[in-house]
CSV table of N, CA and C in Angstrom, one decimal:
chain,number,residue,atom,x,y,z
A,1,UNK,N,1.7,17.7,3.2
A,1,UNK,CA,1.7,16.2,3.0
A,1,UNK,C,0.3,15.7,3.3
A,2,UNK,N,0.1,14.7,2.4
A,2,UNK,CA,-1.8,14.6,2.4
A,2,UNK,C,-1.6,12.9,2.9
A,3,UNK,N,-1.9,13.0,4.5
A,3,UNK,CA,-2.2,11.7,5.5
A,3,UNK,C,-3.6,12.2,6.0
A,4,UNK,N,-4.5,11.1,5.7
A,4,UNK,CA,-5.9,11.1,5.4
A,4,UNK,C,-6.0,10.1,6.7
A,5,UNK,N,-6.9,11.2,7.4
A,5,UNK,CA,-7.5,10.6,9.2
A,5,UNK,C,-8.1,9.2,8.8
A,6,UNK,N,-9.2,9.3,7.7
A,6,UNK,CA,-9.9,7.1,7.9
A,6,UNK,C,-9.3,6.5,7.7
A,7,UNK,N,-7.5,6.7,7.7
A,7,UNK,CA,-6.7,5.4,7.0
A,7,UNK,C,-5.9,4.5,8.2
A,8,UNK,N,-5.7,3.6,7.5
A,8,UNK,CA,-4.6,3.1,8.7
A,8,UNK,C,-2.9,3.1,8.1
A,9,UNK,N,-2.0,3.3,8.7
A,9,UNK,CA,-0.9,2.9,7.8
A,9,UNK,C,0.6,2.4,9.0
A,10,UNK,N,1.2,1.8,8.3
A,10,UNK,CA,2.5,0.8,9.0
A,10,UNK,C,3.7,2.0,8.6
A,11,UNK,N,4.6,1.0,9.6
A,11,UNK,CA,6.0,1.7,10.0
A,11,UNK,C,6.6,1.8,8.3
A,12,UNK,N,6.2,0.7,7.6
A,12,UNK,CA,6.9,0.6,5.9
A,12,UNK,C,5.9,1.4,4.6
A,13,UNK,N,5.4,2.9,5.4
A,13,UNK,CA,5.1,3.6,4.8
A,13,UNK,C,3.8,3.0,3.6
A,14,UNK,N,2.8,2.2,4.2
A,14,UNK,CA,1.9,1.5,3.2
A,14,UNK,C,0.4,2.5,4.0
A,15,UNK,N,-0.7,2.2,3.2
A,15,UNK,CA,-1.7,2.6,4.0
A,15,UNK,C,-2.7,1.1,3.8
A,16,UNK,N,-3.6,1.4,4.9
A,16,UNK,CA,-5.1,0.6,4.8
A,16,UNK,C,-6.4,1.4,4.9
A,17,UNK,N,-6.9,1.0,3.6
A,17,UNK,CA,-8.3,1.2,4.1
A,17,UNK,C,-9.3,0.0,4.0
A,18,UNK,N,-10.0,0.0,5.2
A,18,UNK,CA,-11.0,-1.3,5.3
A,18,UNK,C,-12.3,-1.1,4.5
A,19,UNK,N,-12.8,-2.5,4.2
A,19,UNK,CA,-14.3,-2.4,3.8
A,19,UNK,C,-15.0,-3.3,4.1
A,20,UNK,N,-15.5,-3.9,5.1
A,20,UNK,CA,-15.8,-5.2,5.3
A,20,UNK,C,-14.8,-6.0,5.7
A,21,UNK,N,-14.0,-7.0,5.4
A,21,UNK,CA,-12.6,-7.9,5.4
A,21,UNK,C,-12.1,-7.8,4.7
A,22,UNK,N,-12.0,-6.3,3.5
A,22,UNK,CA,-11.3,-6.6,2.3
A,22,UNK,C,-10.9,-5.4,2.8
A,23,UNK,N,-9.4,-4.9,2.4
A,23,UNK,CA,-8.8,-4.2,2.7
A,23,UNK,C,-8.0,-3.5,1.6
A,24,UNK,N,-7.8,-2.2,1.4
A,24,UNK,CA,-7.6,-2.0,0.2
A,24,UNK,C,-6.1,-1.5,0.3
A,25,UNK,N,-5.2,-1.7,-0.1
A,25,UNK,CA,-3.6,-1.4,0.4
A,25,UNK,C,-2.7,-0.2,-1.0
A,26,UNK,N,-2.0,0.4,-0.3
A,26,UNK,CA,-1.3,1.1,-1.6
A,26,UNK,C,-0.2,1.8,-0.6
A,27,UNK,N,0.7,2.9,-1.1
A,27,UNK,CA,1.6,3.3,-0.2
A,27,UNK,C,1.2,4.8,0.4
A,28,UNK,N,2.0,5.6,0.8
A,28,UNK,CA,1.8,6.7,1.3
A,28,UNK,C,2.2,7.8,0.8
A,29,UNK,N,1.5,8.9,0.8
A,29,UNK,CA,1.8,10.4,0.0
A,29,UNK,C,3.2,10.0,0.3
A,30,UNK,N,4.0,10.2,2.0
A,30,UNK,CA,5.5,10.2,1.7
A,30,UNK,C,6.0,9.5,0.9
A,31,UNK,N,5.7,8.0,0.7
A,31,UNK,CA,6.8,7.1,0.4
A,31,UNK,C,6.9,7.4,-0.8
A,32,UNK,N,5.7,7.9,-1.9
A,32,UNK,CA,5.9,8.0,-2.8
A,32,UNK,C,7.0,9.7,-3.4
A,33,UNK,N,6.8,10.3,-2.3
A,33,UNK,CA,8.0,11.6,-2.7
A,33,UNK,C,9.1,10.5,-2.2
A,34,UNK,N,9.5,10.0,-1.5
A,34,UNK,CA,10.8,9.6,-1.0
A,34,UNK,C,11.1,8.6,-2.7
A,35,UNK,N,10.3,8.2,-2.8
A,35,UNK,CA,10.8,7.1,-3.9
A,35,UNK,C,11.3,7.9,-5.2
A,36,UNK,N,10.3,9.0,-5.6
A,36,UNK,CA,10.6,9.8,-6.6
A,36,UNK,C,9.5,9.2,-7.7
A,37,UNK,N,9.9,9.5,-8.7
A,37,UNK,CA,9.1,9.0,-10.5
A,37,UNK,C,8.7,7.3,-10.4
A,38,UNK,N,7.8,7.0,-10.4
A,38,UNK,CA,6.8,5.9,-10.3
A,38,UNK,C,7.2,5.4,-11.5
A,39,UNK,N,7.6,4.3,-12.2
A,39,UNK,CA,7.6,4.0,-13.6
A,39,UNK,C,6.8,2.7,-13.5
A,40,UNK,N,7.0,1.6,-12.4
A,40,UNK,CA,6.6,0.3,-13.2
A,40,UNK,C,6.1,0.3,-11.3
A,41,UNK,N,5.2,-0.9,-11.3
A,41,UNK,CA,4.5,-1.6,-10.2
A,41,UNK,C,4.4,-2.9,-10.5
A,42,UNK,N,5.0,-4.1,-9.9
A,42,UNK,CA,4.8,-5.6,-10.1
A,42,UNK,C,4.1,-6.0,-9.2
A,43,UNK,N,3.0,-6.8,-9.1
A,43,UNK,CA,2.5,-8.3,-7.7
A,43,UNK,C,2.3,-8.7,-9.4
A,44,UNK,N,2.9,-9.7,-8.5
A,44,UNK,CA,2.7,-11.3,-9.1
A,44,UNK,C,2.0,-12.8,-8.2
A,45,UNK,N,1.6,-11.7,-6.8
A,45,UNK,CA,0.5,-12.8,-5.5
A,45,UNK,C,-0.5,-12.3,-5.8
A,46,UNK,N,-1.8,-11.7,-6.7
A,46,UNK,CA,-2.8,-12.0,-6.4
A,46,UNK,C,-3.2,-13.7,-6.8
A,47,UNK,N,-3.9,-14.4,-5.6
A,47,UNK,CA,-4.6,-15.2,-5.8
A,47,UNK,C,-4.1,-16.1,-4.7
A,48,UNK,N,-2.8,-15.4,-4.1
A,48,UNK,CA,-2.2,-15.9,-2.9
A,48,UNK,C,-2.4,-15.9,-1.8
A,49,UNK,N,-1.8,-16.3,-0.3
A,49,UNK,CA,-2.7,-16.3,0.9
A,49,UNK,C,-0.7,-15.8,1.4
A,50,UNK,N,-1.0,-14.7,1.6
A,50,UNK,CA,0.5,-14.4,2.4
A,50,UNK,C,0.5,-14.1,3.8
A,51,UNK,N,1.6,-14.1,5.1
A,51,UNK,CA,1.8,-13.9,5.8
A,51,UNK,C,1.7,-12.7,6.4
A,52,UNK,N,1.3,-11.4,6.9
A,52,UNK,CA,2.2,-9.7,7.7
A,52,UNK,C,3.3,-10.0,7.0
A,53,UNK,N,3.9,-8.5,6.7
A,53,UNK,CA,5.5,-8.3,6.3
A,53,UNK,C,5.9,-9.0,5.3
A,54,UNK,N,5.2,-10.4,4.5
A,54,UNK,CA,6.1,-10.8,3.1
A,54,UNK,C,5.6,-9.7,2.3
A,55,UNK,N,6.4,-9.9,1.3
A,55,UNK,CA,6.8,-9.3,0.0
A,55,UNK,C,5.7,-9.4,-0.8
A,56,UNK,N,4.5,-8.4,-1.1
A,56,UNK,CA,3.5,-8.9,-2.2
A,56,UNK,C,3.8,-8.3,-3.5
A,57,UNK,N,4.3,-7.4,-3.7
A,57,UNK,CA,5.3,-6.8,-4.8
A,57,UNK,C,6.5,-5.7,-4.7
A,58,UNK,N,6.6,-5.0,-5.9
A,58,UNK,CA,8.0,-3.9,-6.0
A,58,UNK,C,7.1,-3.2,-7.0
A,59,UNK,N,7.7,-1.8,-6.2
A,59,UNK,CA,7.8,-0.4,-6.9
A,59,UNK,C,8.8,0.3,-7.2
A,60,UNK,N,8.6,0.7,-8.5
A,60,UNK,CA,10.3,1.0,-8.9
A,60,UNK,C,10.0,2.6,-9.6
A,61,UNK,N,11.2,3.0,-8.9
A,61,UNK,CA,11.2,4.6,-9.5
A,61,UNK,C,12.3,4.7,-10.8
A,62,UNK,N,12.5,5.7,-10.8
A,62,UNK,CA,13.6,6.0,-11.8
A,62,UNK,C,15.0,5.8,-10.7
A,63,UNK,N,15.1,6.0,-9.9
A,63,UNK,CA,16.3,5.3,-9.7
A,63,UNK,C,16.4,4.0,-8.0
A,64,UNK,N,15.2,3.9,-8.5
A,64,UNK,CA,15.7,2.7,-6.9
A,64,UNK,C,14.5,1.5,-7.7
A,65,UNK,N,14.6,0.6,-6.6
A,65,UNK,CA,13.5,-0.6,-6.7
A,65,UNK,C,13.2,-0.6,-5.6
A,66,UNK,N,12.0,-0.8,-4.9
A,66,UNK,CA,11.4,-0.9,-3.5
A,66,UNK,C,10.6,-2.0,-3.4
A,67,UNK,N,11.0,-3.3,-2.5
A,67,UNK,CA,10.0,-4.2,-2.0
A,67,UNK,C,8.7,-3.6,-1.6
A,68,UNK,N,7.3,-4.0,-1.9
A,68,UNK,CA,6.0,-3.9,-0.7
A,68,UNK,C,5.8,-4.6,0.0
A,69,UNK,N,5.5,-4.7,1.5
A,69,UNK,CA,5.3,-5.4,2.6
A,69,UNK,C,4.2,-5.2,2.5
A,70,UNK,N,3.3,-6.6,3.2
A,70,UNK,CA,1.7,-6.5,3.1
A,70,UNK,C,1.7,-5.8,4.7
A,71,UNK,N,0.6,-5.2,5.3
A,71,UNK,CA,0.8,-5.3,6.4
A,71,UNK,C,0.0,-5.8,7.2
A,72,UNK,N,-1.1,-6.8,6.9
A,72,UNK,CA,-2.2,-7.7,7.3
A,72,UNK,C,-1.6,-8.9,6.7
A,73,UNK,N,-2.0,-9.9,7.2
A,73,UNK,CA,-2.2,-11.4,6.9
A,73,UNK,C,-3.4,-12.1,6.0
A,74,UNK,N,-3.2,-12.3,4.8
A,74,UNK,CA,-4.8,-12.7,4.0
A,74,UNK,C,-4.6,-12.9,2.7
A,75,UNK,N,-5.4,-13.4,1.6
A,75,UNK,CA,-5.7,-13.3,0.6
A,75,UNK,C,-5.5,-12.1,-0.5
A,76,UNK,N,-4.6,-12.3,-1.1
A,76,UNK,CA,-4.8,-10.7,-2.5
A,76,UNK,C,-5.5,-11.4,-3.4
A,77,UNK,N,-6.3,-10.4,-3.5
A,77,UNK,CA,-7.7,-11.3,-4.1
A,77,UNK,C,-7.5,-9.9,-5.6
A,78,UNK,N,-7.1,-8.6,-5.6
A,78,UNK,CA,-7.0,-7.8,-6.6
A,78,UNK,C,-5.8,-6.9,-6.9
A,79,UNK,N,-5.2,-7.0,-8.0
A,79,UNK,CA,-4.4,-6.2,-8.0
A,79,UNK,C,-5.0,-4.9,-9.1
A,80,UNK,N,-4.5,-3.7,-9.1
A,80,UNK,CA,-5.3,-2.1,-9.8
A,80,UNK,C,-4.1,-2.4,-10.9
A,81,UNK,N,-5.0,-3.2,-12.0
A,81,UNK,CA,-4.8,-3.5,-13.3
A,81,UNK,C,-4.0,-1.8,-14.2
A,82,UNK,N,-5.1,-1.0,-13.6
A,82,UNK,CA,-4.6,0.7,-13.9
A,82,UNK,C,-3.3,0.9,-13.9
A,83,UNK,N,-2.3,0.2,-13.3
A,83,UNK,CA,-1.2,0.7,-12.7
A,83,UNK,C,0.0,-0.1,-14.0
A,84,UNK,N,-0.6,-0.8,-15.2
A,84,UNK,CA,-0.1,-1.4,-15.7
A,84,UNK,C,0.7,0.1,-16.8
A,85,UNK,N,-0.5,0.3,-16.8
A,85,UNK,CA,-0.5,1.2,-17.9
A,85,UNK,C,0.2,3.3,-17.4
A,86,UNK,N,-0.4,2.9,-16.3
A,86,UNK,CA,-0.6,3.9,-15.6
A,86,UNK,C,0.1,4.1,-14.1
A,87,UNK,N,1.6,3.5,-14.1
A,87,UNK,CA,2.2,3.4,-13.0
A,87,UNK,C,2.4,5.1,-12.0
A,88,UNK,N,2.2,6.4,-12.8
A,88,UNK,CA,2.6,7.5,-12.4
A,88,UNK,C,1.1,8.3,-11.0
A,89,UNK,N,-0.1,6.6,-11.3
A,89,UNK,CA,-1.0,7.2,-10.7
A,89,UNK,C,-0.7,7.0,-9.1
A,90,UNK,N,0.6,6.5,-8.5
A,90,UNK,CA,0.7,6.1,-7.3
A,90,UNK,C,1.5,7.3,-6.8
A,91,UNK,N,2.2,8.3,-7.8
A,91,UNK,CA,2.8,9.5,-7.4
A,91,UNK,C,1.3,10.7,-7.9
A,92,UNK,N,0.8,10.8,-8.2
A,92,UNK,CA,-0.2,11.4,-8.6
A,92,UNK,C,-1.7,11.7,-7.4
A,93,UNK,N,-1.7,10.1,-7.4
A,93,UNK,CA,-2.8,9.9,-6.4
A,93,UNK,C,-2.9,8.9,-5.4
A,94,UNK,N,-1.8,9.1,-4.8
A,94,UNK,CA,-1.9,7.7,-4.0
A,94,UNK,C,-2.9,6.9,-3.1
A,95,UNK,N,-3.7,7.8,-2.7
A,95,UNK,CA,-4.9,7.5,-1.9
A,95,UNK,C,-6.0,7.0,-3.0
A,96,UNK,N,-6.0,7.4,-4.3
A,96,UNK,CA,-7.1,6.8,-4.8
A,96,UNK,C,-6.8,5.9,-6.0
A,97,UNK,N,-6.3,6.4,-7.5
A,97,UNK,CA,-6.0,5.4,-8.3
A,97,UNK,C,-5.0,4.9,-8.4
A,98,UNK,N,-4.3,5.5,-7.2
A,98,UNK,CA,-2.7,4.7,-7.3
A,98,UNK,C,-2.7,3.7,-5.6
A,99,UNK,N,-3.8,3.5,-5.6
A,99,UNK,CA,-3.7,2.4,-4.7
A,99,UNK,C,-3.2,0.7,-5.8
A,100,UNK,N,-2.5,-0.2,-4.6
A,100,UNK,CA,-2.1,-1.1,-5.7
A,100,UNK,C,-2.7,-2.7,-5.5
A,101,UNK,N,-3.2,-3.2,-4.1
A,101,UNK,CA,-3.7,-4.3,-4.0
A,101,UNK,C,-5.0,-4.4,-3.3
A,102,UNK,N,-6.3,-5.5,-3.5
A,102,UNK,CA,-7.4,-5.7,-2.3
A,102,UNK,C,-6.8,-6.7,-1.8
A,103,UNK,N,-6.9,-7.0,-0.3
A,103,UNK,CA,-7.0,-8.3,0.2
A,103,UNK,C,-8.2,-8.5,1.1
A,104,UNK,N,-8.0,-9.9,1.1
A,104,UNK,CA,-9.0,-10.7,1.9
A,104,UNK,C,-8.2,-10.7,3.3
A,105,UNK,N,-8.3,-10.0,4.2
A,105,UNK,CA,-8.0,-10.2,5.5
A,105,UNK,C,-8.2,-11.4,6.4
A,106,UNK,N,-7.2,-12.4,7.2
A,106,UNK,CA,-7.6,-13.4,8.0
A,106,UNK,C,-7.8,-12.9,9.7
A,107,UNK,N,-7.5,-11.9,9.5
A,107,UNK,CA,-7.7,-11.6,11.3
A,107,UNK,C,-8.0,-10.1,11.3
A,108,UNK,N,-8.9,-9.7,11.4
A,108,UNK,CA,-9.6,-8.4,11.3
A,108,UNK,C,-9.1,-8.0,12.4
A,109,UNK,N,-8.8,-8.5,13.5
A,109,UNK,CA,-8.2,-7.6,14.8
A,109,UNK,C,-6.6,-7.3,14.7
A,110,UNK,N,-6.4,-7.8,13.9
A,110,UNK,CA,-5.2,-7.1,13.4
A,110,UNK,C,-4.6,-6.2,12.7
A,111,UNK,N,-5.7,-5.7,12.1
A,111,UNK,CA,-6.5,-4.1,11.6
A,111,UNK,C,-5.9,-3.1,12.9
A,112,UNK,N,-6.3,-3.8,14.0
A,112,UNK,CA,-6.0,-2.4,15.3
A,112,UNK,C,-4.4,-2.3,15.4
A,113,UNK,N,-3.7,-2.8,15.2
A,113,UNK,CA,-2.5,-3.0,15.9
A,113,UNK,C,-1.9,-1.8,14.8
A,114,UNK,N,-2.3,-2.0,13.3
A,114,UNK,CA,-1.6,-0.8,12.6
A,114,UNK,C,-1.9,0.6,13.3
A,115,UNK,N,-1.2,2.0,12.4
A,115,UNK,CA,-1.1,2.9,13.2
A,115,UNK,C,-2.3,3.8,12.8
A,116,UNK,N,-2.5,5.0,13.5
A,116,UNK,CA,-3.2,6.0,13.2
A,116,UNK,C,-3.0,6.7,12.5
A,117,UNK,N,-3.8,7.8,11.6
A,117,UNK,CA,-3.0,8.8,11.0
A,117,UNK,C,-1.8,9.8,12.1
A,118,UNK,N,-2.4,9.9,13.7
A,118,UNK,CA,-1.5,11.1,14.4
A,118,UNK,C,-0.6,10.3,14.7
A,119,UNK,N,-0.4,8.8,15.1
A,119,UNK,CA,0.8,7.8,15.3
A,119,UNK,C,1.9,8.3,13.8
A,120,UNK,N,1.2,8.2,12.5
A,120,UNK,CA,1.9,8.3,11.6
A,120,UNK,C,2.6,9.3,11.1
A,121,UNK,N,2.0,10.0,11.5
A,121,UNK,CA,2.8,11.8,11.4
A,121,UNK,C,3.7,11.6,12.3
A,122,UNK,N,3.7,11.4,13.4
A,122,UNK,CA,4.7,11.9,14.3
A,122,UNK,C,5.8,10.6,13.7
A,123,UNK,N,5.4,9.5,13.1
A,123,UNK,CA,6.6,9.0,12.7
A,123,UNK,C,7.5,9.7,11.8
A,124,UNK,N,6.6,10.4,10.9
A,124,UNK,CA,7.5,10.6,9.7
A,124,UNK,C,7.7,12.1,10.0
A,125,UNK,N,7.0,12.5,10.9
A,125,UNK,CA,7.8,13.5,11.6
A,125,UNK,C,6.9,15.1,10.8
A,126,UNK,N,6.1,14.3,10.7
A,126,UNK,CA,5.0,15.7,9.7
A,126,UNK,C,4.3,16.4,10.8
């Protein structure tokens, strides 16, 4: 299972990578075996200013539908257009072209409170 040490990632199986205040968001090698065959990816908030924890889109396998939880507070300022065409790149490559949103982060210290990569192993038990 490929959990990559510069990342940050939440209890709802998402990761972060920072760059400045922009934060680049997508899910995790697990979630995407747990989910199975990647077919479609929806946001329909870029350009919105959302809360921690709302809903910025759904990821849908061949047999489930899955809410995304943001796990910062800020602006989605990008969604990976790629993913329109190319939904299979978030089982494929999750850490790079199957990442699915940028945001504009409002509180950069809330960057710390997500987990580690060793926090997140021992969650998922890797």
């Amino acid at each position: 299972m490929n959990i990559p040490s510069n990342l940050k990632y939440t209890k709802d199986h998402e990761w972060v990578s920072m760059e400045g205040e922009i934060a680049t968001i997508g899910i995790t090698d697990f979630a995407q075996k747990e989910l199975g065959d990647i077919v479609y990816v929806e946001v329909e908030t870029v350009d919105q200013t959302l809360d921690k924890d709302e809903v910025f889109g759904t990821v849908e396998a061949v047999k489930t539908v899955s809410d995304l939880f943001l796990p910062l507070a800020g602006e989605i300022v990008e969604f990976n257009e790629g993913l329109e065409t190319n939904p299979e790149n978030v089982n494929t490559d999750p850490y790079g072209k199957g990442w699915m949103v940028k945001l504009k982060v409002s509180n950069l210290a809330d960057v710390e409170e997500l987990l580690d990569s060793e926090a997140y192993k021992a969650l998922i038990g890797a």
